[in-house]
PDB file of C-alpha atoms in Angstrom:
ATOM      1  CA  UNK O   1      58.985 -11.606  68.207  1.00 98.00           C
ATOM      2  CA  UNK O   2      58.056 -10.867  64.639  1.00 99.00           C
ATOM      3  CA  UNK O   3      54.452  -9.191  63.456  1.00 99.00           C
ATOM      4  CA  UNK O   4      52.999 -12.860  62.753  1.00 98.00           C
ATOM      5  CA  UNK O   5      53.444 -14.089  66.402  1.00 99.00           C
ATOM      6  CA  UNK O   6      52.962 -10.791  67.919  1.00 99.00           C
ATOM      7  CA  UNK O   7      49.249 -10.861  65.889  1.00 98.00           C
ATOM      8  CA  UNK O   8      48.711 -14.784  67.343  1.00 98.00           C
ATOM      9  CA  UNK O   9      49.529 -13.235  70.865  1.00 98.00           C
ATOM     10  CA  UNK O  10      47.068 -10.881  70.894  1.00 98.00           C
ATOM     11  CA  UNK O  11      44.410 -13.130  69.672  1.00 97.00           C
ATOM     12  CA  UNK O  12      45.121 -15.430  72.392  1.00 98.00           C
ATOM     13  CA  UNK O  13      44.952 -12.608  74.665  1.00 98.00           C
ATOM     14  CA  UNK O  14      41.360 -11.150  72.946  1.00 97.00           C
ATOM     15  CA  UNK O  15      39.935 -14.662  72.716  1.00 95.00           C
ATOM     16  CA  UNK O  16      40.083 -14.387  69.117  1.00 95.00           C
ATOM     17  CA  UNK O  17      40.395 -17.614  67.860  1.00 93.00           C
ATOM     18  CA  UNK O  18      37.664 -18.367  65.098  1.00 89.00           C
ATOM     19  CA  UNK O  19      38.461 -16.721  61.612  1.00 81.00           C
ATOM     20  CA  UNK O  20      35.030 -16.878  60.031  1.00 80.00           C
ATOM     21  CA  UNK O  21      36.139 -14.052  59.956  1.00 90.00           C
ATOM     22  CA  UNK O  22      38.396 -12.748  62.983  1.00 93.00           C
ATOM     23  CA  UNK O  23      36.926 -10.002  65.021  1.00 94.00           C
ATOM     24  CA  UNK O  24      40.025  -7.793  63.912  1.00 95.00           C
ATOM     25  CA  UNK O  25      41.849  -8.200  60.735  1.00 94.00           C
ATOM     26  CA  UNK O  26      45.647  -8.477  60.675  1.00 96.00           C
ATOM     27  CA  UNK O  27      45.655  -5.231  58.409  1.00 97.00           C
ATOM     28  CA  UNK O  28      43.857  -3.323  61.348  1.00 97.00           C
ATOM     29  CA  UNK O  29      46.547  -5.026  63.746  1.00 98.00           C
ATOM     30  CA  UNK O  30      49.508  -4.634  61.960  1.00 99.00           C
ATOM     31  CA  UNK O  31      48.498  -1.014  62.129  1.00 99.00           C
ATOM     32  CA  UNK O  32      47.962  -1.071  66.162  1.00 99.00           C
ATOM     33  CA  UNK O  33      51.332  -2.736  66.535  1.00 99.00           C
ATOM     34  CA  UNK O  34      53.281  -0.016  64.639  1.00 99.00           C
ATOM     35  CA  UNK O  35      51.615   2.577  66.392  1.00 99.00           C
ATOM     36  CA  UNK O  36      52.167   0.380  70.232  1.00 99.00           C
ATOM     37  CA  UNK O  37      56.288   0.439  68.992  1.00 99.00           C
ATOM     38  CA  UNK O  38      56.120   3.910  68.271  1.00 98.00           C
ATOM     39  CA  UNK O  39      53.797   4.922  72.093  1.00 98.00           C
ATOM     40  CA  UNK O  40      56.612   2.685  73.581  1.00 99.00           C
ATOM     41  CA  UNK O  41      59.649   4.374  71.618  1.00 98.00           C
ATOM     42  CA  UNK O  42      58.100   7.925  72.422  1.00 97.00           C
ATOM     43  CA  UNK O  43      57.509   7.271  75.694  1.00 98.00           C
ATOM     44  CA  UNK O  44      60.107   5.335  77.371  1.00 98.00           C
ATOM     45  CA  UNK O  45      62.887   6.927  75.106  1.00 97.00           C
ATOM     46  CA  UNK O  46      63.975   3.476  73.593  1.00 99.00           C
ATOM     47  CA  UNK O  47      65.706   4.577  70.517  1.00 99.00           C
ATOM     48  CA  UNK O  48      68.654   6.731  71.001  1.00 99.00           C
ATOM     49  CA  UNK O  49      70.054   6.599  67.573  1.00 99.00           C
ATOM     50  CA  UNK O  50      73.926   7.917  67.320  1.00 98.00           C
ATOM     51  CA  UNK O  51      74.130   5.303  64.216  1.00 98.00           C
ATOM     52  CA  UNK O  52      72.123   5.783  61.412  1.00 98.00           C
ATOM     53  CA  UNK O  53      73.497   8.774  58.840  1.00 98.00           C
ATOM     54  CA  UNK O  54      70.056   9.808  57.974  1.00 98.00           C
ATOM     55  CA  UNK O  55      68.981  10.981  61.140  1.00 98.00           C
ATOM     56  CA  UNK O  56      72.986  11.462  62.456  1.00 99.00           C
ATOM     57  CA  UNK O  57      74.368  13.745  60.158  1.00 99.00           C
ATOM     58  CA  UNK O  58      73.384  17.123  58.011  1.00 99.00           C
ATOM     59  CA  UNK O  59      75.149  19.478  55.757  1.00 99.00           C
ATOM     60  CA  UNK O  60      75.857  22.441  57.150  1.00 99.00           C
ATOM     61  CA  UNK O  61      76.144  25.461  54.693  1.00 99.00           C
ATOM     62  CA  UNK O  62      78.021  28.673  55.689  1.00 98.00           C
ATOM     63  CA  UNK O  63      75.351  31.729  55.907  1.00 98.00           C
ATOM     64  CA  UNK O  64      73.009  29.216  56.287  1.00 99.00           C
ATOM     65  CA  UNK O  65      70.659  28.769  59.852  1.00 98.00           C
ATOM     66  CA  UNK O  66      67.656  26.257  59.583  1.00 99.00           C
ATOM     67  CA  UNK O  67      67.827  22.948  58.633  1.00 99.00           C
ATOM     68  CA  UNK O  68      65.551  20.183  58.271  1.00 99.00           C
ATOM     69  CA  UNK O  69      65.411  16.968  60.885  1.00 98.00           C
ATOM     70  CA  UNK O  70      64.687  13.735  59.987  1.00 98.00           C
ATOM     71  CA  UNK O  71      61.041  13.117  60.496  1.00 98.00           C
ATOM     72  CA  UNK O  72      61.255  10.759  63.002  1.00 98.00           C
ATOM     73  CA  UNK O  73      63.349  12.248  65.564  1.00 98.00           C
ATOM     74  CA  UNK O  74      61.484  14.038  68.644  1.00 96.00           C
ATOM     75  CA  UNK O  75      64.561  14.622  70.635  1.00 96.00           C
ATOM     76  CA  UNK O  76      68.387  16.019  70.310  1.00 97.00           C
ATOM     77  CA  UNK O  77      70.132  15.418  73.618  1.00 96.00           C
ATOM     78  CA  UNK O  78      73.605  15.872  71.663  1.00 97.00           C
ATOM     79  CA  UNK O  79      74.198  18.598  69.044  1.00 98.00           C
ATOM     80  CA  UNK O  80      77.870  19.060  67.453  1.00 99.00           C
ATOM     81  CA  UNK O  81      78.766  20.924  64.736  1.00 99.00           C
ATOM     82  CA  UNK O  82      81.733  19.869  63.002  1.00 99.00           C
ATOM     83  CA  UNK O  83      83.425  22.603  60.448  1.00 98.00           C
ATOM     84  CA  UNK O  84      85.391  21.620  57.824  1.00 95.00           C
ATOM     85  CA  UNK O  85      88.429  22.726  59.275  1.00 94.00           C
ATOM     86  CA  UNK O  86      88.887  23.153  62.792  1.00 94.00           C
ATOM     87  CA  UNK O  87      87.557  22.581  66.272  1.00 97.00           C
ATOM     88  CA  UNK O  88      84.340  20.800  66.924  1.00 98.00           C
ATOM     89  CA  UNK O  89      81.816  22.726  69.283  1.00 98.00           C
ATOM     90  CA  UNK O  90      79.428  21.302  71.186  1.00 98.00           C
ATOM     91  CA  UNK O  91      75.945  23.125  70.841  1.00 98.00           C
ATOM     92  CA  UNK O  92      73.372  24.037  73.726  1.00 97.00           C
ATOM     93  CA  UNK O  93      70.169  23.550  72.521  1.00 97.00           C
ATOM     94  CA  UNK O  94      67.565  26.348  73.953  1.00 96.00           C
ATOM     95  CA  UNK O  95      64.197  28.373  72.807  1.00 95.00           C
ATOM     96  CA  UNK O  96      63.941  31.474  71.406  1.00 96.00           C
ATOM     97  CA  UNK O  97      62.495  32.851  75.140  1.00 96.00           C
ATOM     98  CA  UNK O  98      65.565  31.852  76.266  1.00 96.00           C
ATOM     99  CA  UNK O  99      68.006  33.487  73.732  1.00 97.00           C
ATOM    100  CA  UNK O 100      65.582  36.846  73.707  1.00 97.00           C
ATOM    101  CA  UNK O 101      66.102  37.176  77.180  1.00 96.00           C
ATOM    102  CA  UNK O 102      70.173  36.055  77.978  1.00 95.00           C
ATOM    103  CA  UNK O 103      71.463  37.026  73.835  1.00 94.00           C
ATOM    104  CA  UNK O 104      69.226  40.075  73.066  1.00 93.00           C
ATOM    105  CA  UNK O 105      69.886  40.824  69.260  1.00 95.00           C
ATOM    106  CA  UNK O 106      70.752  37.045  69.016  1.00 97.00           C
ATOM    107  CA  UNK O 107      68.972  37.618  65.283  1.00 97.00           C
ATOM    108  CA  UNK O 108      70.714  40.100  64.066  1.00 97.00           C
ATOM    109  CA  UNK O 109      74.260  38.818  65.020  1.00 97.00           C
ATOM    110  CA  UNK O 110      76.877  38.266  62.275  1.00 98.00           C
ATOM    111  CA  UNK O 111      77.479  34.640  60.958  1.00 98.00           C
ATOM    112  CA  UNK O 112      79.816  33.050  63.407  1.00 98.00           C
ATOM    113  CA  UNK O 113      80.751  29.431  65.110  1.00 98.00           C
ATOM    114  CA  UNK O 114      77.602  28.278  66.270  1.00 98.00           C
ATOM    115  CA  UNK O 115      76.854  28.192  69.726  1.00 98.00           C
ATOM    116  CA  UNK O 116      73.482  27.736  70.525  1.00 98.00           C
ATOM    117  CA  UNK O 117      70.461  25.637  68.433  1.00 98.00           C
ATOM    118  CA  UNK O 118      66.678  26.054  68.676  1.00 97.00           C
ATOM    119  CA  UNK O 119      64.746  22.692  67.665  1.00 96.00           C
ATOM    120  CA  UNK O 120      61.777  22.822  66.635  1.00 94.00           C
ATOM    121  CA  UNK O 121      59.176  20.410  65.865  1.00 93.00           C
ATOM    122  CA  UNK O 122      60.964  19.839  62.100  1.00 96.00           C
ATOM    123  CA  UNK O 123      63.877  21.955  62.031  1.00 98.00           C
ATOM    124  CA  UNK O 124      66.968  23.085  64.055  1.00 98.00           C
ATOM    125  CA  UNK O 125      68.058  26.910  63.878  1.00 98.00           C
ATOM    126  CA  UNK O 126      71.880  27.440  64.420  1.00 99.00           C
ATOM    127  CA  UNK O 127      72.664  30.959  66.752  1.00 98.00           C
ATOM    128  CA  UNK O 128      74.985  32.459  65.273  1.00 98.00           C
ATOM    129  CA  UNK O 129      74.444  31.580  61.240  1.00 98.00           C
ATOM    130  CA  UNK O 130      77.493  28.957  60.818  1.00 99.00           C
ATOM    131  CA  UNK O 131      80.073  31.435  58.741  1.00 98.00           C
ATOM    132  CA  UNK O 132      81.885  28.260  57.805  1.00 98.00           C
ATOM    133  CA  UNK O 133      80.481  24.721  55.966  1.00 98.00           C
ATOM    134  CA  UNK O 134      80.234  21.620  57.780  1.00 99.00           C
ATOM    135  CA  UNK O 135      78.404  19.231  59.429  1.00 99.00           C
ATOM    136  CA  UNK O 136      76.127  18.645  62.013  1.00 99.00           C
ATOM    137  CA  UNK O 137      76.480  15.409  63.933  1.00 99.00           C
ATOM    138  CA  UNK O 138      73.716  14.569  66.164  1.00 98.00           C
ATOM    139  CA  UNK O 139      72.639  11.874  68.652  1.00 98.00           C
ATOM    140  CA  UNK O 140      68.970  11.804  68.460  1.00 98.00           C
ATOM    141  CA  UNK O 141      65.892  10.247  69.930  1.00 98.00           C
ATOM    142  CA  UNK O 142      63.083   9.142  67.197  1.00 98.00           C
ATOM    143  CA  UNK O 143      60.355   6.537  66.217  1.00 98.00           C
ATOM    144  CA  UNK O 144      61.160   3.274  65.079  1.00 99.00           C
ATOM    145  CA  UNK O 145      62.169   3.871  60.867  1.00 99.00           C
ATOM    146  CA  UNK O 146      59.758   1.608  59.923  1.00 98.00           C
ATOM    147  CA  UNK O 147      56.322   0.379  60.243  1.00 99.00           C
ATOM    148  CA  UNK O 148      55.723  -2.923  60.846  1.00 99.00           C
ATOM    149  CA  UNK O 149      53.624  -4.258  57.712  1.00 98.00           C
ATOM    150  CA  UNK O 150      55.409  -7.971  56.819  1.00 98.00           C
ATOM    151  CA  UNK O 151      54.547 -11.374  59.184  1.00 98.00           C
ATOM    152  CA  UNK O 152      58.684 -11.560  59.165  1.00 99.00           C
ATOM    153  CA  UNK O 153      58.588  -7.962  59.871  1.00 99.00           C
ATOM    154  CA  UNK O 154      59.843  -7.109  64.337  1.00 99.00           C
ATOM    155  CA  UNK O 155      59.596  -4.146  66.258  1.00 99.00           C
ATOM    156  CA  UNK O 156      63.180  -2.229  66.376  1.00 99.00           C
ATOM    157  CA  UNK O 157      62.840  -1.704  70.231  1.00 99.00           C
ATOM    158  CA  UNK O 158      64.630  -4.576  72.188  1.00 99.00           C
ATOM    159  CA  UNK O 159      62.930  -7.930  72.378  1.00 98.00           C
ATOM    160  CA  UNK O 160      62.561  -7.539  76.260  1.00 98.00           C
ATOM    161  CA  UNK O 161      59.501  -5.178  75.606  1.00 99.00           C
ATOM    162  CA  UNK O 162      57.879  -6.317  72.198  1.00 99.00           C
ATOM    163  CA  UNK O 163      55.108  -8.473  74.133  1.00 99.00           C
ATOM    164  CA  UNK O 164      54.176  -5.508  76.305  1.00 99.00           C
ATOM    165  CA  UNK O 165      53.255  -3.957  72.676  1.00 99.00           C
ATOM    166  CA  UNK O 166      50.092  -6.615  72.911  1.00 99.00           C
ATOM    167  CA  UNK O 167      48.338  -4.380  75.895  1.00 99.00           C
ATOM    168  CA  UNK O 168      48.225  -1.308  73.374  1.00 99.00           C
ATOM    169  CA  UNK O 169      46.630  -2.915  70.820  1.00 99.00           C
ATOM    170  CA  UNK O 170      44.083  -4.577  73.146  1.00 99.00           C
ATOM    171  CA  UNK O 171      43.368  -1.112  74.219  1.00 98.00           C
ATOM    172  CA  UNK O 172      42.857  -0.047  70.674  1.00 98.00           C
ATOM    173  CA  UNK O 173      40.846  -3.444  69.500  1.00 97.00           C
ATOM    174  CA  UNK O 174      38.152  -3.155  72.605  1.00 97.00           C
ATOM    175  CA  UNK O 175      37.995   0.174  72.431  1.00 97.00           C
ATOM    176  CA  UNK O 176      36.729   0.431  68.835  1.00 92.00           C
ATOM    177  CA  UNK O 177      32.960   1.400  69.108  1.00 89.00           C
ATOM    178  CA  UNK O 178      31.707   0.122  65.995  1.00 79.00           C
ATOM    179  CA  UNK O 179      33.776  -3.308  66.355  1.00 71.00           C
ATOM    180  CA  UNK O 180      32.053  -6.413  67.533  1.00 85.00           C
ATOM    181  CA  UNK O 181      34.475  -6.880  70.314  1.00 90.00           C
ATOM    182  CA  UNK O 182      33.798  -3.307  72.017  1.00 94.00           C
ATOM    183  CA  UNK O 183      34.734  -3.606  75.190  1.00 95.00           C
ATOM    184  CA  UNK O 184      34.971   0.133  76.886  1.00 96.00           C
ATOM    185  CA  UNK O 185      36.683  -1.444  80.669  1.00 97.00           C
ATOM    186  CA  UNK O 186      39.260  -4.124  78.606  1.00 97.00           C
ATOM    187  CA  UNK O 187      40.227  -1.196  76.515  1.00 98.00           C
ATOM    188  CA  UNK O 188      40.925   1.059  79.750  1.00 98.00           C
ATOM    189  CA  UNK O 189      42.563  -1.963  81.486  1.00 99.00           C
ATOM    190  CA  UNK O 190      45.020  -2.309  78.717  1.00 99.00           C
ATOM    191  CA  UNK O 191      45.610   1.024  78.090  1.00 99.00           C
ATOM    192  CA  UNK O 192      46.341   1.035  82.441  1.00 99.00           C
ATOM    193  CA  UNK O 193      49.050  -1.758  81.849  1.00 99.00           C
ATOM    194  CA  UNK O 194      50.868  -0.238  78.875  1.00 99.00           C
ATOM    195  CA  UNK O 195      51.308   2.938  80.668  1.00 99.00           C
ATOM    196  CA  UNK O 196      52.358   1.266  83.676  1.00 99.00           C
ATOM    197  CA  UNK O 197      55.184  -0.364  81.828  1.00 99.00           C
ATOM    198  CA  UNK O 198      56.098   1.973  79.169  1.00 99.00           C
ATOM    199  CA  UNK O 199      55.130   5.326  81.407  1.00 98.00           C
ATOM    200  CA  UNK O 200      52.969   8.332  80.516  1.00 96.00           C
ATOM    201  CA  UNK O 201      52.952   9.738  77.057  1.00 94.00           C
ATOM    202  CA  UNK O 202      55.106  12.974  77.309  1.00 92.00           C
ATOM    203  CA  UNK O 203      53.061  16.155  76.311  1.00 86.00           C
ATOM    204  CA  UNK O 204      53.529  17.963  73.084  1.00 80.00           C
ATOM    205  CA  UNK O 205      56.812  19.726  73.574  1.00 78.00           C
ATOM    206  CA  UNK O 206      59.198  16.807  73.517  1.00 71.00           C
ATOM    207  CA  UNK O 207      61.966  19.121  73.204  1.00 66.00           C
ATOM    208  CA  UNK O 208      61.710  20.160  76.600  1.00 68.00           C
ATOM    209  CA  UNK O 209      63.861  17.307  78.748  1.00 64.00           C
ATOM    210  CA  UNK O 210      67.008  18.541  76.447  1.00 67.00           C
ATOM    211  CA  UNK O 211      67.031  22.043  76.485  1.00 70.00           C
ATOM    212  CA  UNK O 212      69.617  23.734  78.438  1.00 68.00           C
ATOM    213  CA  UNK O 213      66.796  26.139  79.556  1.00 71.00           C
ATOM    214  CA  UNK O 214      64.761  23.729  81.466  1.00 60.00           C
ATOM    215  CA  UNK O 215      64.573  21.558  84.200  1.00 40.00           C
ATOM    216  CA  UNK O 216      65.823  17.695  83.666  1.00 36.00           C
ATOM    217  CA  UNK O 217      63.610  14.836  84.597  1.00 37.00           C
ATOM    218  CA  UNK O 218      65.008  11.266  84.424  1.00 38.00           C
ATOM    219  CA  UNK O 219      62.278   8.883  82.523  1.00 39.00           C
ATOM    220  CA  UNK O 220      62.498   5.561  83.397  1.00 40.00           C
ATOM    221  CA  UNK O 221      60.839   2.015  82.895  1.00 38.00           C
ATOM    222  CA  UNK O 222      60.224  -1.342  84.312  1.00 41.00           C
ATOM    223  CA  UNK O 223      61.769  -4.449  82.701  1.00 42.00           C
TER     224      UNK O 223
END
């Protein structure tokens, strides 16, 4: 489905038929349904991106530790670096706690292969400093690229789920307060049927489910 029929679903499913003028404007929706792809990419884990350079792949400079991730990823489940000559090594991403307690003086080591990586919310610190240049080659989950803004213009996620994006932006038309159409119980009712398809949103450390530090938990969702 592209924005333009995803838009005429949802006012079928408001009852908002009449534009003299519509209850909610297709700016305001368009708005709702990138935010719905990016709830649904966030929490159901849709985009696992091994694919795109951008988010795939960063220079690595020797005696250099923190680098910058692509905005949109939330989540690094693989980490390799890749040195310009020799082996590849596979890093193990954990936190500082972790390091502090299991590589005291993990700070103060000499540059080395990488073995370890700390992610962060925007960056990823290599343990030891890479002593060599390279590359980092990733396989990442992140938010769609791209809002959706054009009528020709369809979610990235698979076209199984894009009509499930509807319920989340019925939640967010109903529950605007100063909108005509404020409905507090159609809002909640929505908001109750995204989550049951797409699951809860995660909390804020979306790190957690790859770190070799913590417990796994499997996310899944109904077709």
């Amino acid at each position: 489905m592209n924005l333009q029929q995803l838009i005429a679903r949802f006012r079928i499913e408001a009852d908002d038929l009449v534009s003299k003028p519509y209850l909610w404007g297709d700016e305001w929706l368009a708005g709702w349904f990138t935010e719905a792809q990016e709830e649904a990419a966030l929490r159901a884990r849709l985009l696992l991106d091994d694919y795109t350079p951008a988010v795939t792949s960063i220079a690595v400079q020797a005696g250099v530790a923190s680098y910058v991730l692509h905005p949109k990823v939330y989540e690094l489940p693989v980490v390799d670096f890749v040195p310009a000559t020799g082996p590849v090594e596979h890093l193990t991403i954990v936190s500082r706690e972790w390091l502090d307690r299991e590589r005291s003086g993990w700070r103060d080591e000499p540059a080395d292969t990488p073995r370890h990586a700390i992610q962060t919310d925007t960056r990823l610190r290599l343990v030891p400093t890479p002593s060599v240049a390279g590359a980092l080659r990733i396989e990442a989950y992140r938010l769609p690229l791209k809002p959706l803004a054009n009528d020709n213009d369809k979610p990235e996620i698979h076209e199984a789920h894009h009509i499930h994006l509807v319920q989340w932006v019925l939640h967010r038309a109903f529950g605007k307060p100063d909108a005509d159409g404020y409905d507090a119980g159609r809002s909640a009712k929505a908001e109750a049927e995204f989550t049951r398809y797409f699951g809860l949103r995660p909390d804020a450390d979306l790190r957690r489910s790859t770190r070799h530090d913590e417990t796994q938990a499997n996310v899944a969702y109904v077709l």
